[in-house]
Coordinates of C-alpha atoms and ligand atoms in Angstrom, one line a residue:
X1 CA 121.5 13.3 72.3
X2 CA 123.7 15.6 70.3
X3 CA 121.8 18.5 68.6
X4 CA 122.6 17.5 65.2
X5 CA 120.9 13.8 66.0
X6 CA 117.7 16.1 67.3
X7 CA 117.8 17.7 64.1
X8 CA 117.9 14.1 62.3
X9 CA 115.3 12.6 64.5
X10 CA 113.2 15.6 63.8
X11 CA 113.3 15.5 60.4
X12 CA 112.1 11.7 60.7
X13 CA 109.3 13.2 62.4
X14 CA 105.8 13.4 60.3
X15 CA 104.8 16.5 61.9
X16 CA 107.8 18.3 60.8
X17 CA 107.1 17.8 57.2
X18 CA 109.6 17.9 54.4
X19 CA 112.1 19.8 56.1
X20 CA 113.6 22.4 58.3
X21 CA 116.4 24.3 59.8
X22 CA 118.2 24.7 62.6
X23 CA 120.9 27.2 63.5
X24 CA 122.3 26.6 67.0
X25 CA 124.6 29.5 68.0
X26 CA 126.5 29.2 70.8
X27 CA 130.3 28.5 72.0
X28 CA 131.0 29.3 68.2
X29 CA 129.4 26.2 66.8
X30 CA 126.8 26.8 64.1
X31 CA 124.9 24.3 62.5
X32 CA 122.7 25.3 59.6
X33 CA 120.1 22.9 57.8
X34 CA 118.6 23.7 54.8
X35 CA 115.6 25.9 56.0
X36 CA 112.4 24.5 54.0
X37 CA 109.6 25.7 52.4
X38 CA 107.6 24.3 55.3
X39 CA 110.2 26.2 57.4
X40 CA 110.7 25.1 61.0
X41 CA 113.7 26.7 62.4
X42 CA 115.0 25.7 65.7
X43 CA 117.1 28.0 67.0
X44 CA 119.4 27.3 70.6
X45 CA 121.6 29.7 72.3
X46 CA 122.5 27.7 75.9
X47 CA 119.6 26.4 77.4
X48 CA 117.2 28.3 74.8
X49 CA 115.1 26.8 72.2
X50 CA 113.1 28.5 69.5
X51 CA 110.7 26.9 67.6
X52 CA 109.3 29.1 64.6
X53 CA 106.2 27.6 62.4
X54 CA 105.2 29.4 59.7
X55 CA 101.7 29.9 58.5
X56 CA 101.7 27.6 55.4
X57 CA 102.9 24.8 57.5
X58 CA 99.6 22.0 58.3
X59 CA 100.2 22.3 62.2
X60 CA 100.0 26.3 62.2
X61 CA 96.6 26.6 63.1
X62 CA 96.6 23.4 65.2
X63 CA 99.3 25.4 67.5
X64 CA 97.5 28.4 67.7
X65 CA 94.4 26.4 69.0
X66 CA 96.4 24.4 71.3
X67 CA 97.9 27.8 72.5
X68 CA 94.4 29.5 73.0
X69 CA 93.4 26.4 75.3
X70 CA 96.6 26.7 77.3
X71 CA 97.5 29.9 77.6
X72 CA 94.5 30.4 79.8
X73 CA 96.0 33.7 81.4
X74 CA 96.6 35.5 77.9
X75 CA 94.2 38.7 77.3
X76 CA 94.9 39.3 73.7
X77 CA 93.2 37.1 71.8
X78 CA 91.5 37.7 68.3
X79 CA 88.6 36.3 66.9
X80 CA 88.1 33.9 63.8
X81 CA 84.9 33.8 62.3
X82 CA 83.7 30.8 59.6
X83 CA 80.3 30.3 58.8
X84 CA 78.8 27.4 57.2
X85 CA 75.3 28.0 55.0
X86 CA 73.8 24.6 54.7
X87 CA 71.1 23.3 51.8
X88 CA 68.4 24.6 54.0
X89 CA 69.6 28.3 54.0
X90 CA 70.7 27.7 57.2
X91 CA 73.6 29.3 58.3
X92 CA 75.8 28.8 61.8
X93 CA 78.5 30.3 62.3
X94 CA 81.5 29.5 64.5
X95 CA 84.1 31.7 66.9
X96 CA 87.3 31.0 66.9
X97 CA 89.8 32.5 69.3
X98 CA 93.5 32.6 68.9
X99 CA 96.2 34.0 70.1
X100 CA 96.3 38.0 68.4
X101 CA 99.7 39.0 67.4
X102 CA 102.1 40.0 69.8
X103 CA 104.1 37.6 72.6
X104 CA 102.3 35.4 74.9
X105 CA 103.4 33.0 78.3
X106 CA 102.6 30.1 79.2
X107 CA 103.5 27.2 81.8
X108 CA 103.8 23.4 79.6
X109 CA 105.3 20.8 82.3
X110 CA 106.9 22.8 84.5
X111 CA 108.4 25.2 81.5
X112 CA 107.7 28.6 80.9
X113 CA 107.2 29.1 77.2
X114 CA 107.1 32.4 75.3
X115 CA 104.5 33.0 72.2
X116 CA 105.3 35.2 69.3
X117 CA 102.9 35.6 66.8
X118 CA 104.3 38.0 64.0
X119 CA 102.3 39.2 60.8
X120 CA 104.7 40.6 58.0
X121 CA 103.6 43.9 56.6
X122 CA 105.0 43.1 53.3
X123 CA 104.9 39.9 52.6
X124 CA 102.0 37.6 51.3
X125 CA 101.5 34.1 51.2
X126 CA 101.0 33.9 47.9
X127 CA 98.9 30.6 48.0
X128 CA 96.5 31.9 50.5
X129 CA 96.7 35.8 49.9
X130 CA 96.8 36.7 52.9
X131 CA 99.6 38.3 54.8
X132 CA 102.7 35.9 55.7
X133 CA 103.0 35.2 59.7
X134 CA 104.7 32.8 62.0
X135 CA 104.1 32.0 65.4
X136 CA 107.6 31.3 67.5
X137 CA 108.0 29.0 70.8
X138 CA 110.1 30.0 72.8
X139 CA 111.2 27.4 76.2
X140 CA 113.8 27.9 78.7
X141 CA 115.4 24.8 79.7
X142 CA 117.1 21.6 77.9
X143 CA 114.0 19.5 77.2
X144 CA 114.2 19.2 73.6
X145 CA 111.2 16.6 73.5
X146 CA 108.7 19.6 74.7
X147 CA 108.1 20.6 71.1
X148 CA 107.4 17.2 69.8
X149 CA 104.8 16.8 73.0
X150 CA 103.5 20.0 72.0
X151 CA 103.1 19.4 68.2
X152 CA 101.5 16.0 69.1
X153 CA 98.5 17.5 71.7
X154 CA 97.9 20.3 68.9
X155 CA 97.4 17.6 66.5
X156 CA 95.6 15.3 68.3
X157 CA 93.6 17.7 69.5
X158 CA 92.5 19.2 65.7
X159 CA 91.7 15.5 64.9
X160 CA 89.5 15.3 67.7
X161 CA 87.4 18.1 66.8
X162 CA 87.4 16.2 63.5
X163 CA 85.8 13.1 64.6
X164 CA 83.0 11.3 62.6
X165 CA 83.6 14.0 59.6
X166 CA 84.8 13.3 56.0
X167 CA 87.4 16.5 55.2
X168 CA 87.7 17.2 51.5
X169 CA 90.5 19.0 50.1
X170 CA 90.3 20.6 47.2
X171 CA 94.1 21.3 45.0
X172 CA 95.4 25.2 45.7
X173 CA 98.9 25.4 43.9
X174 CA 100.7 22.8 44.6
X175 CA 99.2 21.7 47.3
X176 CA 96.0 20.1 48.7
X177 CA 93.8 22.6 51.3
X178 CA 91.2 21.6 53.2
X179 CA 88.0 22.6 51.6
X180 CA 84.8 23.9 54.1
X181 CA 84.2 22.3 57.5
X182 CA 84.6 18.6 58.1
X183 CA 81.0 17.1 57.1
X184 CA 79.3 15.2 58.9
X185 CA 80.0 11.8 58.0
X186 CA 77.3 10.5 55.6
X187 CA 76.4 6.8 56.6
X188 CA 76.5 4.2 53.6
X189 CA 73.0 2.8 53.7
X190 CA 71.6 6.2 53.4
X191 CA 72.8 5.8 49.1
X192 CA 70.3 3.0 47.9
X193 CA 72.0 1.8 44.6
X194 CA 70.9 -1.1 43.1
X195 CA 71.9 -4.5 42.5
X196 CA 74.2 -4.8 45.2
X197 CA 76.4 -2.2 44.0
X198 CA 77.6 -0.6 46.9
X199 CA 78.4 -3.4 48.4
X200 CA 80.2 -4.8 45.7
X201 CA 82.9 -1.3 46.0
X202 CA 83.2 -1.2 49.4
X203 CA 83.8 -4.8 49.6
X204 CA 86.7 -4.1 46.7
X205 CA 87.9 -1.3 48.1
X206 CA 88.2 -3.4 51.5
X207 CA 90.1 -6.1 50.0
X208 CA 92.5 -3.7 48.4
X209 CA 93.1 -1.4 51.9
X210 CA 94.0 -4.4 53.6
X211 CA 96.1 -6.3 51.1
X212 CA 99.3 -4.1 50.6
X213 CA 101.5 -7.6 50.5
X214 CA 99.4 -8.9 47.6
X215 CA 100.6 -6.2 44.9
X216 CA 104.3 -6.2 46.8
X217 CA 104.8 -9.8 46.1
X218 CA 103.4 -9.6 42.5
X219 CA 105.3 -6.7 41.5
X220 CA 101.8 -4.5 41.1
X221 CA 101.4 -0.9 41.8
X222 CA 99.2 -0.4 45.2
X223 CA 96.8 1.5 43.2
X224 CA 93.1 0.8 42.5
X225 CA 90.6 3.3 40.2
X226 CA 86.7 3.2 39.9
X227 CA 84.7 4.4 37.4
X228 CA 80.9 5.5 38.4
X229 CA 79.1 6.3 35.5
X230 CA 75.6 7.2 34.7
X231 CA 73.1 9.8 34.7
X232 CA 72.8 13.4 37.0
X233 CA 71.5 12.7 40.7
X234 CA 71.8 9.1 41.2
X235 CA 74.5 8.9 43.7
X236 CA 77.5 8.9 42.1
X237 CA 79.1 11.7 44.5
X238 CA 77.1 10.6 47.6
X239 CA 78.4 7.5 47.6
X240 CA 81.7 8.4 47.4
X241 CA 81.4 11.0 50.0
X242 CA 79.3 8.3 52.2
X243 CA 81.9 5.4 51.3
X244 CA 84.9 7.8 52.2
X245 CA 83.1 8.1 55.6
X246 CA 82.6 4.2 56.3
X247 CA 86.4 3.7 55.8
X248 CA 87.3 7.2 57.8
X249 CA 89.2 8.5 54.4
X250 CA 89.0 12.0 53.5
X251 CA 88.5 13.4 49.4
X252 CA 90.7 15.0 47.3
X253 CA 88.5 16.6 44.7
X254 CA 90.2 17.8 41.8
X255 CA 89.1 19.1 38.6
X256 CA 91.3 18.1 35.4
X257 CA 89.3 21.3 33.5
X258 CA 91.2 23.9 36.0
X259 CA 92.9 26.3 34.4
X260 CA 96.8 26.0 35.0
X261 CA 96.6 22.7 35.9
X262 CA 99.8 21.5 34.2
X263 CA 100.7 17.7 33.9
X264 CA 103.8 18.2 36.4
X265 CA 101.4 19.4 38.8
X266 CA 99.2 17.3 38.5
X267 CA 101.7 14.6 39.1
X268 CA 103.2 16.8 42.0
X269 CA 99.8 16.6 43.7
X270 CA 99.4 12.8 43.3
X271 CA 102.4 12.5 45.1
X272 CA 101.5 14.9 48.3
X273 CA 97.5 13.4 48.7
X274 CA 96.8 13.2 52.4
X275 CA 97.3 9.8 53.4
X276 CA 94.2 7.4 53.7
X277 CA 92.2 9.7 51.0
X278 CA 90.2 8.9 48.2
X279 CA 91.2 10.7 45.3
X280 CA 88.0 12.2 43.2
X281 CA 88.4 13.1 39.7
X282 CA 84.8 14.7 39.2
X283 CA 83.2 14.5 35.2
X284 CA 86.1 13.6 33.4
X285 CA 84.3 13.7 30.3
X286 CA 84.6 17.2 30.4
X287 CA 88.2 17.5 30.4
X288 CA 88.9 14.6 27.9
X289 CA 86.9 13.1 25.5
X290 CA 87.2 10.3 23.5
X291 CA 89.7 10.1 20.5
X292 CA 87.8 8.9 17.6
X293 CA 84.3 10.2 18.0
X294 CA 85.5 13.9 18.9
X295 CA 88.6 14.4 17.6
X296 CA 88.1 18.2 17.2
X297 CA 86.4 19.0 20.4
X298 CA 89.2 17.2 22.2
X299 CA 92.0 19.4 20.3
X300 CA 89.8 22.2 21.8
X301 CA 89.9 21.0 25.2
X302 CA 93.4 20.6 25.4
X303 CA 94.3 23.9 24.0
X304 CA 92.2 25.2 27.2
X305 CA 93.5 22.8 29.7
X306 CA 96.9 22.5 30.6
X307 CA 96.9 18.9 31.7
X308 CA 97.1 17.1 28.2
X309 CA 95.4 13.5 27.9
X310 CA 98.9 11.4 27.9
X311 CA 99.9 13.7 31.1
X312 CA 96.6 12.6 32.4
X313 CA 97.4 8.9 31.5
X314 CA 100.9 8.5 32.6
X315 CA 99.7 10.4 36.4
X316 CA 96.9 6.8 36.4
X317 CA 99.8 5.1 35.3
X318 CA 102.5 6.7 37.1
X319 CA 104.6 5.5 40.4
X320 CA 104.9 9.1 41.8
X321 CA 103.3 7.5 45.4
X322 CA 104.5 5.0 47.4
X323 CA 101.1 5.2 49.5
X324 CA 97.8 3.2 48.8
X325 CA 96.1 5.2 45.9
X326 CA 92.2 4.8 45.6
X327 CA 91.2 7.0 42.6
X328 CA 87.1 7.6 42.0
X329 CA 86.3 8.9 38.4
X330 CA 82.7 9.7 38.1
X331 CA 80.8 10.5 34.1
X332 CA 77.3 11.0 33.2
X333 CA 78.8 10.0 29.3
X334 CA 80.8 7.0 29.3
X335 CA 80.5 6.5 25.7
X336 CA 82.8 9.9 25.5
X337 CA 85.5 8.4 27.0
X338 CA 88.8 7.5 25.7
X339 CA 88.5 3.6 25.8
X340 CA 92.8 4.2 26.2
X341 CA 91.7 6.0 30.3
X342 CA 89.6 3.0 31.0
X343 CA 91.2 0.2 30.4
X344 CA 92.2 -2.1 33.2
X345 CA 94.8 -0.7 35.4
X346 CA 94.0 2.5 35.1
X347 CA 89.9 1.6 35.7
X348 CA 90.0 -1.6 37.6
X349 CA 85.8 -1.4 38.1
X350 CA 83.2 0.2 36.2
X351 CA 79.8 0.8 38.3
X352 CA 76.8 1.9 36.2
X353 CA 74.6 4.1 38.8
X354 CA 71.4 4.4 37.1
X355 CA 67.8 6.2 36.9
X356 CA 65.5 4.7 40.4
X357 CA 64.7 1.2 40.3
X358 CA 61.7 -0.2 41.6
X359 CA 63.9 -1.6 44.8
X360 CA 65.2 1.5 45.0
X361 CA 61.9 3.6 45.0
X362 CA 60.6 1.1 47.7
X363 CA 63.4 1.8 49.9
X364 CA 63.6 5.5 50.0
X365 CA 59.9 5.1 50.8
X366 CA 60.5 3.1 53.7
X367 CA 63.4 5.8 54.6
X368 CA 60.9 8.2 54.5
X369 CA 57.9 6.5 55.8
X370 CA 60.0 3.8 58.2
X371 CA 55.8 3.7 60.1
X372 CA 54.1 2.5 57.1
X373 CA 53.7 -1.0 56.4
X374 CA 55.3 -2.7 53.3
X375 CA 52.4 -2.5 50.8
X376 CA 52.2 1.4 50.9
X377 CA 56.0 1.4 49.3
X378 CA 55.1 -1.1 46.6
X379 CA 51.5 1.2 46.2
X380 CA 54.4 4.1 45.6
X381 CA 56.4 2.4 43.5
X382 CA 53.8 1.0 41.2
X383 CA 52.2 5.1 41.3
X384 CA 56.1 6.1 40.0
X385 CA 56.4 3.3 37.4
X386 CA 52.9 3.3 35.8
X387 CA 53.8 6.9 34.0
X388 CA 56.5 5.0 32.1
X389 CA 59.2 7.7 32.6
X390 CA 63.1 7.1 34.1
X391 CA 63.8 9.2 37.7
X392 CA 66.9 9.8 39.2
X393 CA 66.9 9.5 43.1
X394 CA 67.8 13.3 43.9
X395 CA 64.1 14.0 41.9
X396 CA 62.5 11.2 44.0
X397 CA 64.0 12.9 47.3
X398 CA 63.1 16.6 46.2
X399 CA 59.9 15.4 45.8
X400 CA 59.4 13.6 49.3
X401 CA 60.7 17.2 50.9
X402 CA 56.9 18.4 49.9
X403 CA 55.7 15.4 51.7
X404 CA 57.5 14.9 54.2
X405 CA 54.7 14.2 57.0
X406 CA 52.6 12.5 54.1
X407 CA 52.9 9.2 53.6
X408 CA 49.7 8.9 51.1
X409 CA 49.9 12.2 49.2
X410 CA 53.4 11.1 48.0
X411 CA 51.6 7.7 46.4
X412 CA 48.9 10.0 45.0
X413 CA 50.3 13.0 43.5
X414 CA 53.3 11.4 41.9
X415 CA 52.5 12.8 38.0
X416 CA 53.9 16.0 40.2
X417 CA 57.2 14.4 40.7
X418 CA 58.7 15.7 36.9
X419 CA 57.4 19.0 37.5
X420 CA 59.9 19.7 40.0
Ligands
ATP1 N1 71.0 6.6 45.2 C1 70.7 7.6 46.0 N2 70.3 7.4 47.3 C2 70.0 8.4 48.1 N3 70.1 9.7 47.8 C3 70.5 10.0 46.5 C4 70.8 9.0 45.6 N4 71.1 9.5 44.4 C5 71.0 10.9 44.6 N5 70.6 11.1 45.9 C6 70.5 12.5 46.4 O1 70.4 13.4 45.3 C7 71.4 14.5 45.5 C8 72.3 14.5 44.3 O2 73.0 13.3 44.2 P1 74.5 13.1 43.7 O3 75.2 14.5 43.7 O4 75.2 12.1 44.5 O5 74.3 12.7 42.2 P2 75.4 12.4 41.1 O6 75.1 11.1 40.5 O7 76.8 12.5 41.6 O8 75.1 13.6 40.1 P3 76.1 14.2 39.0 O9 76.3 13.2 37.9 O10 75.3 15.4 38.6 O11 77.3 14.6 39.7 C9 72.0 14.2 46.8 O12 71.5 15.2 47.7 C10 71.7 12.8 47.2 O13 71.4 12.8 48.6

């Protein structure tokens, strides 16, 4: 293969992102590529082949794992510490070792491989703050596939680690950033909404994942947009972190009140959402309300935000992806709402989650309580419902935390349930 078709095939690649360079020196022949803000820059002279990966780029820290495992002689390693603090208080923490800066060997099939891991003095990634780097490969011999083997075990490797967990990303710049660990995924059943309505989304958001061809042949946009509204801590963001778990998406959390959100980058991050995410745009009554009824506070609003209403509508209307978009707006005030952001096509289906229903009293009981025989969960539901007053699930579940080895104290002592 001649190098320039390398340097096509790699830019096909997915792993190599939007772009890179390559400047091959040798026998007078230099070929340049436009070196990219994700910045890969091959480099050959004979039978030697840099690869350089810059810290911004999504496989950086993949590699530097990969190179910890397999690098098995190197002494210089440095540590990376993340801790996690959990409701409970709870707090574990988590080593990390890398490779420190400096050069490194390895052996990778039957090539030795040289590591550089360079920290600029002067330079900052600005999205980050924290001082620019790169890491460098550097192989002796003509195998030009080595990298791509390479890229591919760090890779696979990182998504192993993330097995069974939902990743959110939150938007920093102009890009999306993992946010915290991978959670745990949450299952589905553990969200009791009623009437049949989680079964209803996940059904729709089913039928939508798996019929691409239907909108092709109709001429529709491949995009789909739920609306959960109702009031504080009755599921609206556990579902969605629960359903993104069943169908093994990840979330994009974004918040339309951010300072410096601007309508181009908002666009811009529509456009670069991981693949096979659900897109979470969290209270939007608080970035826009509706037209007629608050007129003033809106004109307030948008002189604070930077993403202006008809920016917000043409990005739901907009054809910036070619990928599947699944966008989850959640409310505790629908009747704030600009009827114009919730009409269908931009809102294909409207959920109301509301306060605890008797079902769903009875079946966080029997969560709880999965010993106790039927009866005792109506007993508890009648105990909630005779004080006449609406709960929302996250009260009903703070209260069974005082009673959690109690199945009969939590049907007595219920008037306690509001004094949370
Ligand atoms: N329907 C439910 N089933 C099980 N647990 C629930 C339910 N609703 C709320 N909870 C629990 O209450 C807590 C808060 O719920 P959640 O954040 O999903 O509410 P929300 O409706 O999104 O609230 P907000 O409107 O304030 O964002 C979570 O810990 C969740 O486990």
């Amino acid at each position: 293969m001649a190098i320039t078709d390398f340097v096509a095939s790699l830019q096909d690649n997915p792993y190599f992102g939007a772009g890179f360079g390559l400047v091959g020196v040798g026998a007078g022949v230099a070929f340049l590529r436009k070196a990219s803000q994700v910045g890969m820059i091959l480099f050959r002279r004979h039978y030697m082949m840099t690869l350089e990966v810059p810290c911004r780029d999504k496989s950086y820290q993949w590699l530097l794992q990969w190179i910890t495992l397999n690098a098995r002689n190197t002494q210089h390693l440095s540590v990376e510490t993340s801790f996690q603090q959990h409701e409970t208080g709870k707090i574990n923490t988590a080593f990390d070792f890398v490779p420190s800066v400096g050069t490194h060997f390895f052996k990778y099939k039957n090539t030795w491989i040289r590591v550089e891991r360079n920290r600029e003095q002067h330079t900052l990634d600005l999205h980050m703050g924290v001082p620019w780097e790169t890491v460098t490969l550097t192989a002796i011999g003509r195998n030009k596939n080595l990298y791509f083997y390479i890229l591919d075990e760090a890779r696979k490797l990182a998504l192993k680690k993330q097995e069974g967990k939902t990743i959110m990303y939150t938007a920093v710049g102009s890009e999306w950033r993992q946010f915290g660990h991978p959670r745990k995924r949450r299952p589905l059943t553990s969200v009791i909404l009623d009437n049949g309505i989680s079964e209803r989304i996940y059904s729709d958001v089913n039928e939508f994942i798996k019929g691409p061809q239907w909108y092709t042949e109709r001429g529709i946009p491949y995009r789909r947009g739920y609306l959960l509204y109702g009031p504080p801590g009755c599921g609206k963001s556990s579902f969605i972190t629960a359903l993104a778990g069943e169908l093994e998406y990840s979330i994009c959390v974004l918040n339309l009140s951010e300072r410096g959100l601007s309508d181009d980058r908002l666009n811009h991050l529509m456009s670069v959402a991981p693949q096979q995410s659900l897109i979470l745009l969290e209270d939007i009554d608080a970035a826009f309300v509706s037209r007629e009824d608050n007129a003033k506070l809106k004109v307030a609003y948008e002189g604070l935000n930077r993403v202006t209403f008809s920016g917000l509508l043409n990005m739901l209307d907009g054809v910036a992806s070619a990928e599947a978009r699944i966008l989850f707006m959640t409310t505790n005030y629908l009747e704030r709402l600009d009827p114009a952001l919730i009409r269908p096509g931009r809102v294909d289906m409207k959920e109301y989650i509301g306060y605890a229903s008797g079902r769903q009293l009875k079946h966080m009981y029997q969560r709880f309580y999965p010993e106790q025989p039927e009866e005792k969960a109506e007993e508890f539901v009648q105990a909630v419902q005779k004080h006449g007053k609406e709960v929302s699930m996250a009260l009903v579940q703070g209260y069974f935390m005082f009673y959690k080895n109690d199945p009969y104290g939590v049907i007595e002592n219920t008037n306690l349930m509001w004094k949370l």
